[in-house]
XYZ file of C-alpha atoms in Angstrom:
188
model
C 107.204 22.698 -0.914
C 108.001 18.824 -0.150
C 111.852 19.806 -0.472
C 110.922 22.392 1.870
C 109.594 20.384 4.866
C 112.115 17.545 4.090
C 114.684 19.717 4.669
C 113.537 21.195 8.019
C 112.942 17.946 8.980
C 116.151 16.669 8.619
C 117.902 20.019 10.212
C 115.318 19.568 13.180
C 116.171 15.768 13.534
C 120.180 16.673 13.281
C 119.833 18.928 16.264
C 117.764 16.682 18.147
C 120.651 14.210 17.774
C 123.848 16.209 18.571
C 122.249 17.706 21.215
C 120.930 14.184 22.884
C 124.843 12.782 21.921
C 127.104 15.783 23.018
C 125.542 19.336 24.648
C 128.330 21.489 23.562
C 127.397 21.540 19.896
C 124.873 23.786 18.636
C 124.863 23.877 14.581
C 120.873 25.684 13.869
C 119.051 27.496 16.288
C 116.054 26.349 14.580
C 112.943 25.916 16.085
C 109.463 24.090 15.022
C 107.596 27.601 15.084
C 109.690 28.695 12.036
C 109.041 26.017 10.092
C 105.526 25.760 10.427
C 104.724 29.563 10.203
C 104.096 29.208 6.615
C 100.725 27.482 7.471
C 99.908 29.729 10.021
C 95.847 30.326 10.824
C 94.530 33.745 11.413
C 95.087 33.607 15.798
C 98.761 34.012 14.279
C 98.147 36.717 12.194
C 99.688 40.273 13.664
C 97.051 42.430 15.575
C 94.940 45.205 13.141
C 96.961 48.015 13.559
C 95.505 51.881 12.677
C 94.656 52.935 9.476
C 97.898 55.188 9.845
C 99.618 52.715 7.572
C 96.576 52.799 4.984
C 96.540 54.932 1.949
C 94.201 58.219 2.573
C 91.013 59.053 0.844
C 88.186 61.808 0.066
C 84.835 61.406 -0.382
C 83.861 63.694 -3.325
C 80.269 65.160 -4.232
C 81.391 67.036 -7.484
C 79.193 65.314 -10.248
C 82.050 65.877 -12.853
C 84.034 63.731 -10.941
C 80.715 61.316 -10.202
C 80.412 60.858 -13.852
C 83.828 58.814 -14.142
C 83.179 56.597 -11.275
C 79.370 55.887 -12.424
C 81.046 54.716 -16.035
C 82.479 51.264 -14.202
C 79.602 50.296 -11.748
C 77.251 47.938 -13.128
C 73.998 48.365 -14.534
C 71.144 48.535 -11.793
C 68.151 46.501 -13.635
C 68.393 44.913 -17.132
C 67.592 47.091 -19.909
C 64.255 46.416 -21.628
C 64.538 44.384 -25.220
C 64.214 46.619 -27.886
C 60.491 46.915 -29.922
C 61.498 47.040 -33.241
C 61.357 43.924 -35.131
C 62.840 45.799 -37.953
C 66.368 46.130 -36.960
C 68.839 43.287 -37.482
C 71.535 42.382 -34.638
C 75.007 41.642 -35.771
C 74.810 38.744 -32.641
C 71.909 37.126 -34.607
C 69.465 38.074 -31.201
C 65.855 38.484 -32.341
C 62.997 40.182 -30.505
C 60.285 37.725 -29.827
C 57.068 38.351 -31.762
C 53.479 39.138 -30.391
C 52.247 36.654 -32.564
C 53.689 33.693 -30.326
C 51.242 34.624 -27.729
C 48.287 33.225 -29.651
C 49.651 29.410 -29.485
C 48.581 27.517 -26.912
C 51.728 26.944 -25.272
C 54.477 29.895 -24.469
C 58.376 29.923 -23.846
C 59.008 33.068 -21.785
C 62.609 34.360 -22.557
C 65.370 34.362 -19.477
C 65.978 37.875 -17.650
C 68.248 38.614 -19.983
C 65.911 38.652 -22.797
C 67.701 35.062 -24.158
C 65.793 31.890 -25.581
C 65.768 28.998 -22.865
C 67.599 26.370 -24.478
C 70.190 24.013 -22.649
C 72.617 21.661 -23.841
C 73.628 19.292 -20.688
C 76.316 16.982 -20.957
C 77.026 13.503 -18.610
C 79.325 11.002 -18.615
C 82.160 12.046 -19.573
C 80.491 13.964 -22.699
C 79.271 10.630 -23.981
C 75.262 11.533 -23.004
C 73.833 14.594 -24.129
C 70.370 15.693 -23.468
C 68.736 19.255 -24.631
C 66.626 21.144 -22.008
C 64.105 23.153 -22.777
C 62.621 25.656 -19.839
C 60.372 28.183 -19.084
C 57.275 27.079 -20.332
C 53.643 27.240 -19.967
C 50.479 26.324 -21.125
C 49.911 23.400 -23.070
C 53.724 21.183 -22.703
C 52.353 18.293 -24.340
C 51.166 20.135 -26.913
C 54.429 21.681 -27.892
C 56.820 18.294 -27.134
C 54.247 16.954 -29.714
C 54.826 19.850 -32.017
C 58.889 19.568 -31.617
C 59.106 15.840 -31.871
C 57.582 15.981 -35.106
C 59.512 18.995 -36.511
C 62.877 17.116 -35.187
C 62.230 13.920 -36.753
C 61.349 15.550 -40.498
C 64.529 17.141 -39.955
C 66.850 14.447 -38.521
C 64.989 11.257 -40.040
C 64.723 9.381 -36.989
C 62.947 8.721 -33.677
C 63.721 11.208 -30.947
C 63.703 10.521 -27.332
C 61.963 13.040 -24.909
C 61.010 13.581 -21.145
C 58.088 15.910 -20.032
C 58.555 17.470 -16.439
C 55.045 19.246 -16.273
C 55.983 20.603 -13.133
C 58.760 22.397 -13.576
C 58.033 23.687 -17.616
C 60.598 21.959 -18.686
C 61.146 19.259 -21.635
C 64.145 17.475 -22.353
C 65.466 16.054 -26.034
C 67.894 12.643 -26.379
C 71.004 14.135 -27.781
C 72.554 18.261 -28.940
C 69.406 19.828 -30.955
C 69.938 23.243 -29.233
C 70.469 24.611 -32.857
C 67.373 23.265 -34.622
C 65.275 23.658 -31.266
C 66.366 27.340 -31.203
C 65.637 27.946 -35.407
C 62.258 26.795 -34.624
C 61.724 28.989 -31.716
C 62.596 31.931 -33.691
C 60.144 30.781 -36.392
C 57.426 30.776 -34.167
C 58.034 34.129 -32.593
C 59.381 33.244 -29.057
């Protein structure tokens, strides 16, 4: 692109200067309009013409034909999770439990039925935080209730941020994995 414009700059310059210098020579009839036609907005742009020049279409009613068409549009509403706690995933997803209702403090799944765990990552991947969102109830309850699993597990002080307004709790450092383990223990 540079060797582009440097070049039409240079032919546009030549012609300025054998024409200034001596009016019989002509070499390009080049003009700035070519040149900058490549960047050209849409007032440039040729005028809409018919649909003449457009490929031709039918609308169709037949429902065998429907059928085909209906395969590629997307689903209209999420499917419901499925009931039965019986029946093992090969992704490893889990239905939540009924039981997890009783605690005092609940962790609502996303709209797609997934557990509300976040790994966030800042400066330059050095700082990593774990978010935890969606809940209710009692939040100081449950920080207290993950602090202490997380530090039997990882032997050591962990750092963590309530934001009661917003349901969410945040972790020092990437515990989505044991954070998640102990959500599916508890039935969320």
């Amino acid at each position: 692109m540079a060797a582009l414009k440097f070049f039409a700059r240079s032919i546009i310059n030549l012609n300025r200067n054998l024409n200034c210098c001596n009016s019989n020579i002509k070499l390009l009839p080049l003009t700035v309009t070519q040149v900058t036609k490549r960047w050209a907005s849409f007032k440039t742009s040729p005028v809409y013409d018919e649909n003449t020049k457009y490929t031709d279409y039918e609308v169709t009613k037949d429902p065998e034909e429907w059928k085909w068409v209906e395969h590629y549009l997307p689903p209209s509403r999420i499917p419901e999770a499925p009931k039965n706690l019986n029946e093992t995933f090969p992704s490893g997803w889990k239905p939540p439990r009924e039981e997890a209702k009783q605690l005092p403090y609940f962790i609502a799944r996303t709209r797609n039925h997934m557990i509300p765990v976040y790994l966030s990552r800042t400066q330059r991947g050095m700082r990593r935080v774990t978010k935890i969102r969606r809940i209710t109830g009692d939040i100081i309850q449950l920080e207290a209730d993950l602090r202490k699993h997380l530090e039997t597990i990882l032997g050591k002080n962990m750092g963590s941020q309530i934001i009661e307004p917003t349901g969410t709790i945040k972790f020092r450092g990437d515990v989505v994995s044991r954070i998640r383990e102990w959500m599916e223990a508890k039935g969320f």
